[in-house]
Coordinates of N, CA and C in Angstrom, one line a residue:
M22 N 0.8 -1.2 0.0 CA 0.0 0.0 0.0 C 0.9 1.3 0.0
T23 N 2.1 1.2 0.5 CA 3.0 2.3 0.5 C 3.3 2.8 -0.9
K24 N 3.2 4.1 -1.1 CA 3.6 4.6 -2.4 C 4.9 5.4 -2.2
K25 N 5.7 5.4 -3.2 CA 7.0 6.2 -3.1 C 6.8 7.7 -2.9
K26 N 5.6 8.2 -3.4 CA 5.4 9.6 -3.2 C 5.0 10.0 -1.8
D27 N 4.7 9.0 -1.0 CA 4.2 9.4 0.4 C 5.4 10.1 1.1
W28 N 5.1 11.3 1.6 CA 6.2 12.1 2.1 C 6.8 11.5 3.4
F29 N 6.0 10.8 4.2 CA 6.4 10.3 5.5 C 7.4 9.1 5.3
V30 N 7.3 8.4 4.2 CA 8.2 7.3 4.0 C 9.6 7.7 3.8
S31 N 9.8 8.8 3.0 CA 11.2 9.2 2.8 C 11.7 10.1 3.9
W32 N 10.9 11.0 4.5 CA 11.4 11.9 5.5 C 11.7 11.2 6.8
F33 N 10.7 10.4 7.3 CA 10.9 9.8 8.6 C 12.0 8.8 8.7
D34 N 12.4 8.3 7.5 CA 13.5 7.3 7.5 C 14.9 7.9 7.4
T35 N 15.0 9.2 7.3 CA 16.3 9.9 7.2 C 16.9 10.2 8.5
S36 N 18.2 10.4 8.6 CA 18.9 10.8 9.8 C 18.6 12.3 10.0
Y37 N 18.3 13.0 8.9 CA 18.1 14.5 9.1 C 16.8 14.8 9.9
Y38 N 15.8 13.9 9.7 CA 14.6 14.1 10.5 C 14.9 14.1 12.0
H39 N 15.8 13.2 12.4 CA 16.1 13.0 13.8 C 17.0 14.2 14.3
I40 N 17.8 14.7 13.4 CA 18.6 15.9 13.7 C 17.7 17.1 14.0
L41 N 16.8 17.3 13.1 CA 15.9 18.5 13.2 C 15.1 18.5 14.5
Y42 N 14.7 17.3 14.9 CA 13.8 17.2 16.1 C 14.5 16.6 17.3
Q43 N 15.8 16.7 17.4 CA 16.5 16.1 18.5 C 16.3 16.9 19.8
H44 N 15.8 18.1 19.7 CA 15.6 19.0 20.8 C 14.3 18.6 21.6
R45 N 13.5 17.7 21.1 CA 12.2 17.4 21.7 C 12.5 16.8 23.1
G46 N 12.0 17.4 24.1 CA 12.2 16.8 25.5 C 11.3 15.7 25.8
D47 N 11.7 14.9 26.8 CA 10.9 13.8 27.2 C 10.0 14.2 28.4
T48 N 10.3 15.2 29.1 CA 9.6 15.5 30.4 C 8.1 15.7 30.2
E49 N 7.7 16.6 29.2 CA 6.3 16.8 29.0 C 5.6 15.6 28.4
A50 N 6.3 14.9 27.5 CA 5.7 13.7 26.9 C 5.4 12.6 28.0
Q51 N 6.4 12.4 28.9 CA 6.2 11.4 30.0 C 5.1 11.8 30.9
Q52 N 5.0 13.1 31.3 CA 3.9 13.5 32.1 C 2.6 13.3 31.5
F53 N 2.5 13.5 30.2 CA 1.3 13.3 29.4 C 0.9 11.8 29.5
M54 N 1.9 10.9 29.3 CA 1.6 9.5 29.4 C 1.2 9.0 30.8
Q55 N 1.8 9.6 31.8 CA 1.4 9.3 33.1 C 0.0 9.7 33.4
N56 N -0.4 10.9 32.9 CA -1.8 11.4 33.0 C -2.7 10.5 32.3
L57 N -2.4 10.0 31.1 CA -3.3 9.2 30.3 C -3.5 7.8 31.0
V58 N -2.4 7.2 31.5 CA -2.4 5.9 32.1 C -3.3 6.0 33.4
S59 N -3.2 7.1 34.1 CA -4.0 7.3 35.3 C -5.4 7.5 35.0
F60 N -5.7 8.3 34.0 CA -7.1 8.6 33.6 C -7.8 7.4 33.1
L61 N -7.1 6.6 32.3 CA -7.7 5.4 31.7 C -7.8 4.2 32.7
K62 N -7.1 4.4 33.8 CA -7.1 3.3 34.9 C -6.5 2.0 34.3
L63 N -5.5 2.2 33.6 CA -4.8 1.0 33.0 C -4.1 0.3 34.2
K64 N -4.0 -1.1 34.1 CA -3.4 -1.9 35.1 C -2.0 -2.4 34.6
K65 N -1.1 -2.6 35.5 CA 0.2 -3.1 35.1 C 0.0 -4.5 34.5
G66 N 0.7 -4.7 33.4 CA 0.6 -5.9 32.6 C -0.4 -5.8 31.4
D67 N -1.2 -4.7 31.4 CA -2.1 -4.5 30.3 C -1.3 -4.4 29.0
K68 N -1.9 -4.7 27.9 CA -1.3 -4.7 26.6 C -1.5 -3.3 25.9
L69 N -0.5 -2.6 25.6 CA -0.6 -1.3 24.9 C 0.1 -1.3 23.6
L70 N -0.5 -0.6 22.6 CA 0.2 -0.4 21.3 C 0.5 1.1 21.2
D71 N 1.7 1.4 20.9 CA 2.2 2.7 20.5 C 2.3 2.8 19.0
L72 N 1.2 3.3 18.4 CA 1.1 3.2 16.9 C 1.7 4.5 16.3
A73 N 2.7 4.3 15.4 CA 3.6 5.3 14.9 C 4.5 5.8 16.0
C74 N 5.3 4.8 16.4 CA 6.2 4.9 17.6 C 7.5 5.6 17.4
G75 N 7.9 5.8 16.1 CA 9.2 6.4 15.8 C 10.3 5.5 16.3
R76 N 11.2 6.1 17.0 CA 12.4 5.3 17.6 C 12.0 4.7 18.9
G77 N 10.8 4.9 19.4 CA 10.3 4.1 20.5 C 10.5 4.7 21.9
R78 N 10.8 6.0 22.0 CA 11.1 6.5 23.3 C 9.9 6.5 24.2
H79 N 8.7 6.7 23.6 CA 7.5 6.6 24.4 C 7.1 5.2 24.8
S80 N 7.3 4.3 23.8 CA 7.1 2.9 24.1 C 7.9 2.4 25.3
I81 N 9.2 2.8 25.2 CA 10.1 2.5 26.3 C 9.7 3.0 27.6
Y82 N 9.2 4.2 27.7 CA 8.7 4.8 28.9 C 7.5 4.1 29.4
L83 N 6.5 3.8 28.5 CA 5.3 3.1 28.9 C 5.6 1.7 29.5
N84 N 6.6 1.1 28.9 CA 7.0 -0.2 29.4 C 7.6 -0.1 30.8
S85 N 8.4 1.0 31.0 CA 9.0 1.2 32.3 C 7.9 1.4 33.4
L86 N 6.7 1.7 33.0 CA 5.6 1.9 34.0 C 4.9 0.5 34.3
G87 N 5.4 -0.5 33.6 CA 4.9 -1.9 34.0 C 3.9 -2.5 33.0
F88 N 3.8 -1.9 31.8 CA 2.9 -2.4 30.8 C 3.6 -3.3 29.7
N89 N 2.9 -4.2 29.1 CA 3.3 -4.9 28.0 C 3.1 -4.1 26.7
V90 N 4.2 -3.6 26.1 CA 4.0 -2.6 25.0 C 4.6 -3.2 23.7
V91 N 3.8 -2.8 22.6 CA 4.3 -3.0 21.3 C 4.4 -1.6 20.6
G92 N 5.6 -1.3 20.1 CA 5.7 -0.1 19.3 C 5.7 -0.5 17.8
A93 N 4.9 0.2 17.0 CA 4.8 -0.1 15.6 C 5.0 1.2 14.8
D94 N 5.8 1.1 13.7 CA 6.1 2.2 12.9 C 6.4 1.8 11.5
L95 N 6.2 2.6 10.5 CA 6.4 2.3 9.1 C 7.9 2.4 8.8
S96 N 8.7 3.2 9.6 CA 10.1 3.5 9.3 C 11.0 2.3 9.7
K97 N 11.6 1.7 8.7 CA 12.5 0.6 8.9 C 13.6 1.0 9.8
N98 N 14.2 2.1 9.5 CA 15.4 2.6 10.3 C 15.0 2.9 11.8
S99 N 13.9 3.5 12.0 CA 13.4 3.8 13.3 C 13.2 2.5 14.1
I100 N 12.6 1.5 13.5 CA 12.3 0.2 14.2 C 13.6 -0.5 14.5
Q101 N 14.5 -0.5 13.6 CA 15.8 -1.1 13.8 C 16.5 -0.5 15.1
F102 N 16.4 0.8 15.1 CA 17.0 1.5 16.3 C 16.3 1.1 17.6
A103 N 14.9 1.2 17.5 CA 14.1 0.9 18.7 C 14.4 -0.5 19.3
R104 N 14.6 -1.5 18.4 CA 14.8 -2.9 18.8 C 16.0 -3.1 19.7
K105 N 16.9 -2.1 19.8 CA 18.0 -2.2 20.7 C 17.5 -2.3 22.2
F106 N 16.3 -1.8 22.4 CA 15.7 -1.7 23.7 C 14.7 -2.7 24.0
K107 N 14.5 -3.7 23.2 CA 13.4 -4.6 23.4 C 13.7 -5.5 24.6
N108 N 12.6 -6.0 25.2 CA 12.8 -7.0 26.2 C 11.5 -7.9 26.2
D109 N 11.3 -8.7 27.2 CA 10.2 -9.7 27.2 C 8.8 -9.0 27.1
S110 N 8.7 -7.8 27.6 CA 7.5 -7.1 27.5 C 7.5 -5.8 26.7
L111 N 8.5 -5.7 25.8 CA 8.6 -4.6 24.9 C 9.1 -5.0 23.6
H112 N 8.2 -4.9 22.6 CA 8.6 -5.4 21.2 C 8.3 -4.3 20.2
F113 N 9.0 -4.3 19.1 CA 8.8 -3.3 18.0 C 8.6 -4.0 16.7
I114 N 7.7 -3.5 15.9 CA 7.3 -4.1 14.6 C 7.2 -3.0 13.5
E115 N 7.6 -3.4 12.3 CA 7.3 -2.5 11.2 C 5.9 -2.7 10.8
H116 N 5.2 -1.6 10.7 CA 3.7 -1.7 10.4 C 3.2 -0.4 9.8
D117 N 2.5 -0.6 8.7 CA 1.7 0.6 8.1 C 0.4 0.6 8.7
M118 N 0.0 1.7 9.4 CA -1.2 1.8 10.1 C -2.5 1.7 9.3
R119 N -2.3 1.8 8.0 CA -3.4 1.5 7.1 C -3.8 0.1 7.0
N120 N -2.9 -0.8 7.4 CA -3.1 -2.3 7.4 C -3.7 -2.8 8.7
P121 N -4.5 -3.8 8.7 CA -5.1 -4.3 10.0 C -4.0 -4.8 10.9
L122 N -4.3 -4.7 12.2 CA -3.4 -5.1 13.3 C -3.6 -6.6 13.5
E123 N -2.5 -7.3 13.9 CA -2.6 -8.7 14.1 C -2.9 -9.1 15.5
R124 N -2.8 -8.2 16.4 CA -3.1 -8.5 17.8 C -4.1 -7.5 18.4
K125 N -4.6 -7.8 19.6 CA -5.5 -6.9 20.2 C -5.0 -6.3 21.5
Y126 N -5.4 -5.1 21.9 CA -4.7 -4.4 23.0 C -5.8 -3.8 23.9
N127 N -5.4 -3.6 25.2 CA -6.2 -2.8 26.1 C -6.3 -1.4 25.8
A128 N -5.2 -0.8 25.2 CA -5.2 0.6 24.8 C -4.3 0.8 23.6
I129 N -4.7 1.6 22.7 CA -3.9 2.0 21.6 C -3.6 3.5 21.6
F130 N -2.4 3.9 21.6 CA -2.0 5.3 21.6 C -1.5 5.7 20.2
N131 N -2.0 6.8 19.7 CA -1.5 7.4 18.5 C -1.2 8.8 18.9
L132 N 0.1 9.1 19.1 CA 0.5 10.3 19.9 C 1.3 11.3 19.0
F133 N 1.2 12.5 19.4 CA 2.0 13.6 18.8 C 1.8 13.8 17.3
T134 N 0.5 13.9 17.0 CA 0.1 14.2 15.6 C 0.7 13.2 14.6
S135 N 0.2 12.0 14.8 CA 0.6 10.9 13.9 C -0.6 10.4 13.1
F136 N -1.5 11.3 12.9 CA -2.8 11.0 12.2 C -3.0 12.1 11.1
G137 N -3.8 11.8 10.1 CA -4.2 12.8 9.1 C -3.1 13.0 8.0
F138 N -2.3 12.0 7.8 CA -1.2 12.1 6.8 C -1.6 11.8 5.3
F139 N -2.8 11.2 5.1 CA -3.1 10.7 3.8 C -3.9 11.6 3.0
D140 N -3.7 11.6 1.7 CA -4.5 12.4 0.7 C -5.9 11.9 0.7
D141 N -6.2 10.7 0.8 CA -7.5 10.1 0.7 C -8.1 9.9 2.1
D142 N -9.2 10.6 2.3 CA -9.9 10.5 3.6 C -10.2 9.0 4.0
N143 N -10.4 8.2 3.0 CA -10.7 6.8 3.3 C -9.6 6.1 3.9
E144 N -8.3 6.5 3.7 CA -7.2 5.9 4.4 C -7.1 6.3 5.8
D145 N -7.5 7.6 6.1 CA -7.5 8.0 7.5 C -8.6 7.2 8.3
I146 N -9.7 7.0 7.6 CA -10.8 6.2 8.2 C -10.4 4.8 8.4
A147 N -9.6 4.2 7.4 CA -9.1 2.9 7.6 C -8.2 2.7 8.8
V148 N -7.4 3.8 9.1 CA -6.6 3.7 10.3 C -7.5 3.6 11.5
L149 N -8.5 4.5 11.6 CA -9.4 4.4 12.7 C -10.1 3.1 12.9
N150 N -10.5 2.5 11.7 CA -11.1 1.2 11.8 C -10.2 0.1 12.2
N151 N -8.9 0.2 11.8 CA -7.9 -0.8 12.3 C -7.7 -0.6 13.8
I152 N -7.6 0.6 14.3 CA -7.5 0.8 15.7 C -8.7 0.2 16.5
K153 N -9.9 0.5 16.0 CA -11.1 0.0 16.6 C -11.1 -1.5 16.7
N154 N -10.7 -2.2 15.6 CA -10.7 -3.6 15.5 C -9.5 -4.2 16.3
G155 N -8.5 -3.4 16.7 CA -7.4 -3.9 17.4 C -7.5 -3.7 18.9
L156 N -8.7 -3.3 19.4 CA -8.9 -3.2 20.8 C -9.6 -4.4 21.4
L157 N -9.2 -4.8 22.6 CA -9.8 -5.8 23.4 C -11.1 -5.3 23.9
P158 N -12.1 -6.1 24.3 CA -13.3 -5.6 24.9 C -13.1 -4.6 26.1
G159 N -13.7 -3.5 26.0 CA -13.5 -2.5 27.0 C -12.3 -1.6 26.8
G160 N -11.5 -1.9 25.7 CA -10.3 -1.1 25.4 C -10.6 0.3 24.9
M161 N -9.6 1.2 25.0 CA -9.8 2.5 24.6 C -8.6 2.9 23.7
A162 N -8.9 3.9 22.8 CA -7.8 4.5 22.0 C -7.6 6.0 22.2
I163 N -6.4 6.4 22.1 CA -6.1 7.9 22.2 C -5.6 8.4 20.9
I164 N -6.2 9.4 20.4 CA -5.7 10.1 19.2 C -5.3 11.5 19.7
D165 N -4.0 11.8 19.6 CA -3.4 13.0 20.1 C -3.1 13.9 18.8
F166 N -4.0 14.8 18.5 CA -3.8 15.6 17.3 C -3.6 17.0 17.7
M167 N -3.2 17.8 16.7 CA -3.1 19.3 17.0 C -4.4 20.0 16.8
N168 N -4.5 21.1 17.5 CA -5.7 22.0 17.3 C -5.4 22.8 16.1
T169 N -6.0 22.4 14.9 CA -5.6 23.0 13.7 C -6.0 24.4 13.6
K170 N -7.1 24.8 14.2 CA -7.5 26.2 14.2 C -6.5 27.1 14.8
K171 N -6.0 26.7 16.0 CA -4.9 27.6 16.6 C -3.6 27.5 15.8
V172 N -3.3 26.3 15.3 CA -2.0 26.2 14.5 C -2.1 27.2 13.3
I173 N -3.2 27.2 12.6 CA -3.3 28.0 11.4 C -3.3 29.5 11.8
E174 N -3.9 29.9 12.9 CA -4.0 31.3 13.3 C -2.6 31.8 13.7
N175 N -1.7 30.9 14.1 CA -0.4 31.3 14.7 C 0.7 30.7 13.8
I176 N 0.4 30.4 12.5 CA 1.4 29.8 11.7 C 2.6 30.7 11.4
I177 N 3.8 30.2 11.5 CA 5.0 30.9 11.2 C 5.5 30.6 9.8
P178 N 5.3 31.5 8.8 CA 5.5 31.2 7.4 C 6.9 30.8 7.1
E179 N 7.9 31.5 7.7 CA 9.3 31.2 7.3 C 10.2 31.2 8.6
E180 N 11.1 30.3 8.7 CA 12.1 30.3 9.8 C 13.3 29.5 9.4
V181 N 14.4 29.7 10.0 CA 15.6 29.0 9.8 C 16.1 28.4 11.2
Q182 N 16.3 27.1 11.2 CA 16.9 26.5 12.4 C 18.2 25.9 12.0
T183 N 19.2 26.2 12.8 CA 20.6 25.7 12.6 C 20.9 24.7 13.6
I184 N 21.1 23.4 13.2 CA 21.4 22.3 14.1 C 22.5 21.5 13.5
Q185 N 23.5 21.2 14.3 CA 24.7 20.4 13.8 C 25.2 21.0 12.4
N186 N 25.3 22.3 12.4 CA 25.8 23.0 11.2 C 25.0 22.8 9.9
I187 N 23.8 22.4 10.1 CA 22.8 22.3 9.0 C 21.8 23.5 9.2
N188 N 21.6 24.3 8.1 CA 20.6 25.3 8.1 C 19.3 24.8 7.5
F189 N 18.4 24.5 8.4 CA 17.1 24.0 7.9 C 16.2 25.2 7.6
N190 N 15.9 25.4 6.4 CA 15.0 26.5 5.9 C 13.6 25.9 5.9
I191 N 12.7 26.4 6.8 CA 11.4 25.9 7.0 C 10.3 26.9 6.6
S192 N 9.4 26.4 5.7 CA 8.3 27.2 5.2 C 7.0 26.5 5.6
R193 N 6.0 27.2 6.1 CA 4.7 26.6 6.5 C 3.6 27.3 5.7
Y194 N 2.7 26.5 5.2 CA 1.6 27.1 4.4 C 0.4 26.1 4.3
L195 N -0.7 26.6 3.9 CA -1.9 25.7 3.6 C -2.0 25.4 2.2
K196 N -2.2 24.1 1.8 CA -2.4 23.7 0.5 C -3.2 22.5 0.4
D197 N -4.3 22.6 -0.4 CA -5.1 21.4 -0.7 C -5.7 20.8 0.5
G198 N -6.0 21.6 1.5 CA -6.6 21.0 2.7 C -5.6 20.5 3.7
F199 N -4.3 20.7 3.5 CA -3.3 20.3 4.4 C -2.5 21.5 5.0
I200 N -2.0 21.3 6.2 CA -1.0 22.2 6.8 C 0.3 21.6 6.4
V201 N 1.1 22.4 5.6 CA 2.3 21.8 5.1 C 3.6 22.5 5.7
K202 N 4.5 21.7 6.0 CA 5.9 22.2 6.4 C 6.8 21.8 5.4
E203 N 7.4 22.7 4.7 CA 8.4 22.4 3.7 C 9.8 22.7 4.2
I204 N 10.7 21.7 4.1 CA 12.0 21.8 4.8 C 13.1 21.7 3.7
N205 N 13.9 22.7 3.5 CA 15.0 22.7 2.5 C 16.3 22.9 3.3
F206 N 17.3 22.2 2.8 CA 18.7 22.3 3.5 C 19.7 21.7 2.6
E207 N 21.0 22.1 2.9 CA 22.2 21.6 2.2 C 22.9 20.7 3.2
A208 N 23.2 19.5 2.8 CA 23.9 18.6 3.7 C 24.6 17.5 2.9
D209 N 25.8 17.1 3.3 CA 26.5 16.0 2.7 C 26.6 16.2 1.2
G210 N 26.9 17.5 0.8 CA 27.1 17.9 -0.6 C 25.9 17.9 -1.5
N211 N 24.7 17.8 -0.9 CA 23.5 17.8 -1.7 C 22.4 18.8 -1.1
H212 N 21.5 19.2 -2.0 CA 20.4 20.0 -1.6 C 19.2 19.0 -1.3
H213 N 18.5 19.2 -0.2 CA 17.5 18.3 0.2 C 16.2 19.1 0.4
T214 N 15.1 18.5 -0.1 CA 13.8 19.0 0.2 C 12.8 17.9 0.7
Y215 N 12.2 18.2 1.8 CA 11.3 17.2 2.4 C 10.0 18.0 2.8
F216 N 8.9 17.3 3.0 CA 7.7 17.8 3.4 C 7.1 17.1 4.5
E217 N 6.3 17.8 5.4 CA 5.4 17.2 6.3 C 4.0 17.8 6.0
K218 N 3.1 16.9 5.8 CA 1.7 17.3 5.5 C 0.8 16.7 6.4
V219 N 0.0 17.5 7.1 CA -1.0 17.0 8.1 C -2.4 17.6 7.7
K220 N -3.4 16.8 7.6 CA -4.7 17.3 7.1 C -5.3 18.3 8.1
N221 N -5.9 19.3 7.6 CA -6.6 20.3 8.4 C -7.9 19.7 8.9
L222 N -7.8 19.0 9.9 CA -9.0 18.3 10.5 C -9.4 19.0 11.8
D223 N -10.6 19.6 11.8 CA -11.1 20.1 13.1 C -12.0 19.0 13.8
L224 N -12.5 19.4 14.9 CA -13.2 18.4 15.7 C -14.4 17.8 14.9
T225 N -15.1 18.7 14.2 CA -16.3 18.3 13.5 C -16.0 17.2 12.4
K226 N -14.9 17.4 11.7 CA -14.6 16.5 10.6 C -14.0 15.2 11.2
I227 N -13.2 15.3 12.3 CA -12.7 14.1 12.9 C -13.8 13.3 13.5
N228 N -14.8 13.9 14.0 CA -16.0 13.2 14.6 C -16.7 12.5 13.5
I229 N -16.8 13.0 12.3 CA -17.4 12.3 11.2 C -16.6 11.0 10.9
F230 N -15.3 11.1 10.8 CA -14.4 10.0 10.6 C -14.7 8.9 11.7
V231 N -14.7 9.4 12.9 CA -14.8 8.5 14.1 C -16.1 7.7 14.1
N232 N -17.2 8.5 13.8 CA -18.5 7.9 13.8 C -18.7 6.9 12.7
S233 N -18.0 7.1 11.6 CA -18.1 6.2 10.4 C -17.6 4.8 10.6
V234 N -16.8 4.6 11.6 CA -16.3 3.3 11.9 C -16.9 2.7 13.2
G235 N -17.9 3.5 13.8 CA -18.5 3.0 15.0 C -17.8 3.3 16.3
F236 N -16.8 4.1 16.2 CA -16.2 4.6 17.4 C -17.0 5.7 18.1
K237 N -16.8 6.0 19.4 CA -17.5 7.1 20.0 C -16.4 7.9 20.8
I238 N -16.5 9.2 20.7 CA -15.6 10.1 21.5 C -16.1 10.2 22.9
K239 N -15.4 9.6 23.8 CA -15.8 9.6 25.2 C -15.3 10.9 26.0
H240 N -14.1 11.3 25.6 CA -13.5 12.5 26.3 C -12.7 13.3 25.3
I241 N -12.6 14.6 25.5 CA -11.8 15.5 24.7 C -11.0 16.4 25.6
F242 N -9.7 16.4 25.4 CA -8.8 17.2 26.1 C -8.1 18.2 25.2
G243 N -7.5 19.3 25.8 CA -6.9 20.3 25.0 C -5.4 20.5 25.2
N244 N -4.9 19.7 26.2 CA -3.4 19.8 26.4 C -3.0 18.5 27.1
Y245 N -1.7 18.4 27.4 CA -1.1 17.2 28.0 C -1.4 17.1 29.5
Q246 N -1.9 18.2 30.1 CA -2.4 18.1 31.4 C -3.8 17.6 31.5
L247 N -4.4 17.3 30.4 CA -5.8 16.8 30.2 C -6.8 17.9 30.7
D248 N -6.6 19.1 30.4 CA -7.6 20.2 30.6 C -8.6 20.1 29.5
T249 N -9.7 20.8 29.7 CA -10.8 20.8 28.8 C -10.4 21.5 27.4
F250 N -10.9 20.9 26.3 CA -10.5 21.4 25.0 C -11.3 22.7 24.8
D251 N -10.5 23.7 24.2 CA -11.1 25.0 23.8 C -10.6 25.3 22.4
E252 N -11.5 25.4 21.4 CA -11.0 25.5 20.0 C -10.1 26.7 19.8
T253 N -10.3 27.8 20.6 CA -9.5 29.0 20.4 C -8.1 28.9 21.0
T254 N -8.1 28.4 22.2 CA -6.9 28.5 23.1 C -6.1 27.2 23.2
S255 N -6.7 26.1 23.0 CA -6.0 24.8 23.3 C -4.9 24.5 22.2
D256 N -3.8 24.0 22.7 CA -2.7 23.6 21.8 C -3.0 22.2 21.1
R257 N -3.7 21.4 21.8 CA -3.9 20.0 21.3 C -5.4 19.7 21.1
L258 N -5.7 18.7 20.4 CA -7.0 18.1 20.3 C -6.8 16.6 20.6
I259 N -7.1 16.2 21.8 CA -6.8 14.8 22.3 C -8.1 14.1 22.5
L260 N -8.3 13.0 21.8 CA -9.6 12.3 21.9 C -9.4 10.9 22.5
V261 N -10.3 10.6 23.4 CA -10.4 9.3 24.0 C -11.6 8.6 23.3
L262 N -11.3 7.5 22.6 CA -12.3 6.8 21.8 C -12.6 5.4 22.4
E263 N -13.8 5.0 22.3 CA -14.1 3.6 22.6 C -15.3 3.2 21.7

């Protein structure tokens, strides 16, 4: 199902992606996961899926809290890296989220805007359907998306970030219903251009997707402290689905 033109296939598998985002701290993310685990009343030993896990840092943390965790990601290089940390209750698999899951879980986490990547709405809906079918009875799913209304209102059209002597020239704009980040830089003797494209999905449209697969939104939060969602002020759109 993967196509060569899919931006996430090429970009997420490069070393440059990890250089650009190396500054991302763990503290806020770990507090968020602690808040989720507490809110969902998950029990030690429960089976969790970290869907679109990248190099596995959040899977590793969830495992440290006592859960049986599987991290799944499309990026071969990221999964190879993550497998250095595997143990009897922590495993990593290459997986395209558009494909059905082979196991079932007490909770499935899709964190840090790992949804809305696909041109065809039916592929986003397929992801939700696969998540729903991958839950054990009574299981819940978390979709942690950005609040697109606030993102668009505060968009930074142009900026340069210099990391490890690479000048990343970053442009942000709206195109064809997507919020696009275009990244240009010179490295290793070549010019590189990569894109990140996330669908401009507000709560109304996501709710249509969710309902189409028989999911229900049980709770909506607006930040990693699990405060109430506000379309104008919230940084995140975090959905608890069952």
